[in-house]
Amino acid sequence: MQRCESCQRPFTWKEIQKTIRWNYKPLVCGKCGEKHHITIQSKVLFSLSIAILLFIFSLANLAFNLRIAVMIIVFLTVLLSFPYFAKYKRDEKIKQKGKKGK
Ligand SMILES: [Zn+2]
């Protein structure tokens, strides 16, 4: 599981899970307050794994109802296991834009 790059505190599954709903939010360390952003590779991995799994199931000859159910299960499985694979980077580039920089 990802750790805070600043204080090495491990993030919890729940903390990471919260950041991947709808739009990727920054992951803020509960101990030192350091912001982390998800890497592009993680975003790509997330989208690709869903796309590939859905593609595989779309080839299978399933009934329509079953297909919808499988899609929901695939999506949830990827979403729930995502915190174990996601990589986050300390928010350094954002600071240069002068957004509440220290
Ligand atoms: Zn920290």
Short mmCIF file of C-alpha atoms and ligand atoms in Angstrom, two decimals:
data_model
loop_
_atom_site.label_atom_id
_atom_site.label_comp_id
_atom_site.label_asym_id
_atom_site.label_seq_id
_atom_site.Cartn_x
_atom_site.Cartn_y
_atom_site.Cartn_z
CA MET A 1 0.00 0.00 0.00
CA GLN A 2 1.10 3.52 -0.76
CA ARG A 3 2.95 5.48 1.95
CA CYS A 4 3.21 9.20 2.44
CA GLU A 5 6.35 10.37 0.65
CA SER A 6 6.89 12.97 3.31
CA CYS A 7 6.46 11.17 6.65
CA GLN A 8 6.23 7.50 5.53
CA ARG A 9 2.84 7.04 7.14
CA PRO A 10 0.95 4.35 5.22
CA PHE A 11 -2.31 5.51 3.71
CA THR A 12 -5.37 3.44 4.46
CA TRP A 13 -7.44 1.68 1.86
CA LYS A 14 -10.32 3.99 2.72
CA GLU A 15 -8.27 7.16 2.23
CA ILE A 16 -7.16 6.07 -1.23
CA GLN A 17 -10.61 4.81 -2.13
CA LYS A 18 -12.08 8.25 -1.39
CA THR A 19 -9.76 9.91 -3.90
CA ILE A 20 -10.79 7.81 -6.88
CA ARG A 21 -14.50 8.52 -6.87
CA TRP A 22 -15.64 10.37 -10.00
CA ASN A 23 -12.66 12.62 -10.40
CA TYR A 24 -9.27 11.87 -8.92
CA LYS A 25 -8.91 14.03 -5.85
CA PRO A 26 -5.58 14.73 -4.20
CA LEU A 27 -4.66 12.28 -1.47
CA VAL A 28 -3.91 14.29 1.67
CA CYS A 29 -1.81 12.75 4.42
CA GLY A 30 -3.69 12.74 7.72
CA LYS A 31 -0.47 13.15 9.69
CA CYS A 32 1.60 15.79 7.90
CA GLY A 33 -0.99 17.20 5.47
CA GLU A 34 1.17 16.60 2.39
CA LYS A 35 -0.88 16.39 -0.79
CA HIS A 36 -0.28 13.52 -3.21
CA HIS A 37 -1.53 13.15 -6.74
CA ILE A 38 -2.23 9.96 -8.56
CA THR A 39 0.27 9.13 -11.31
CA ILE A 40 -0.81 9.05 -14.94
CA GLN A 41 0.28 5.41 -15.12
CA SER A 42 -2.20 4.55 -12.36
CA LYS A 43 -5.02 6.36 -14.14
CA VAL A 44 -4.20 4.54 -17.39
CA LEU A 45 -3.93 1.21 -15.58
CA PHE A 46 -7.31 1.80 -13.95
CA SER A 47 -9.08 2.72 -17.20
CA LEU A 48 -7.36 -0.02 -19.18
CA SER A 49 -8.13 -2.80 -16.73
CA ILE A 50 -11.83 -1.90 -16.80
CA ALA A 51 -11.83 -1.57 -20.60
CA ILE A 52 -10.05 -4.90 -21.11
CA LEU A 53 -12.25 -6.80 -18.67
CA LEU A 54 -15.40 -5.32 -20.18
CA PHE A 55 -14.14 -6.17 -23.66
CA ILE A 56 -13.54 -9.79 -22.65
CA PHE A 57 -17.01 -10.07 -21.18
CA SER A 58 -18.59 -8.39 -24.20
CA LEU A 59 -17.21 -11.27 -26.31
CA ALA A 60 -18.84 -13.85 -24.07
CA ASN A 61 -22.27 -14.87 -25.16
CA LEU A 62 -24.23 -13.78 -22.12
CA ALA A 63 -27.81 -12.73 -21.65
CA PHE A 64 -28.32 -8.97 -21.45
CA ASN A 65 -29.20 -8.93 -17.73
CA LEU A 66 -26.24 -11.11 -16.90
CA ARG A 67 -23.98 -8.87 -18.96
CA ILE A 68 -25.03 -5.79 -16.97
CA ALA A 69 -24.46 -7.67 -13.71
CA VAL A 70 -21.00 -8.78 -14.84
CA MET A 71 -20.11 -5.22 -15.85
CA ILE A 72 -21.08 -3.91 -12.42
CA ILE A 73 -19.09 -6.67 -10.70
CA VAL A 74 -16.04 -6.00 -12.90
CA PHE A 75 -16.22 -2.29 -12.24
CA LEU A 76 -16.58 -2.75 -8.47
CA THR A 77 -13.80 -5.33 -8.31
CA VAL A 78 -11.36 -3.02 -10.10
CA LEU A 79 -12.48 -0.07 -8.02
CA LEU A 80 -12.14 -1.94 -4.72
CA SER A 81 -8.74 -3.44 -5.51
CA PHE A 82 -7.42 -0.21 -6.98
CA PRO A 83 -5.88 1.19 -3.74
CA TYR A 84 -3.45 -1.76 -3.74
CA PHE A 85 -2.09 -0.86 -7.19
CA ALA A 86 -2.41 2.91 -7.33
CA LYS A 87 0.76 4.98 -7.12
CA TYR A 88 0.76 8.48 -5.75
CA LYS A 89 3.37 11.21 -6.06
CA ARG A 90 3.99 14.08 -3.73
CA ASP A 91 2.39 17.24 -4.96
CA GLU A 92 5.35 19.31 -6.14
CA LYS A 93 4.36 20.53 -9.59
CA ILE A 94 1.11 22.02 -8.32
CA LYS A 95 2.95 24.16 -5.78
CA GLN A 96 4.85 25.90 -8.58
CA LYS A 97 1.57 27.26 -9.89
CA GLY A 98 1.34 29.30 -6.72
CA LYS A 99 -1.70 27.49 -5.38
CA LYS A 100 -1.43 28.02 -1.62
CA GLY A 101 2.28 27.22 -1.76
CA LYS A 102 4.28 27.16 1.44
ZN ZN B 1 2.62 12.42 5.75
#
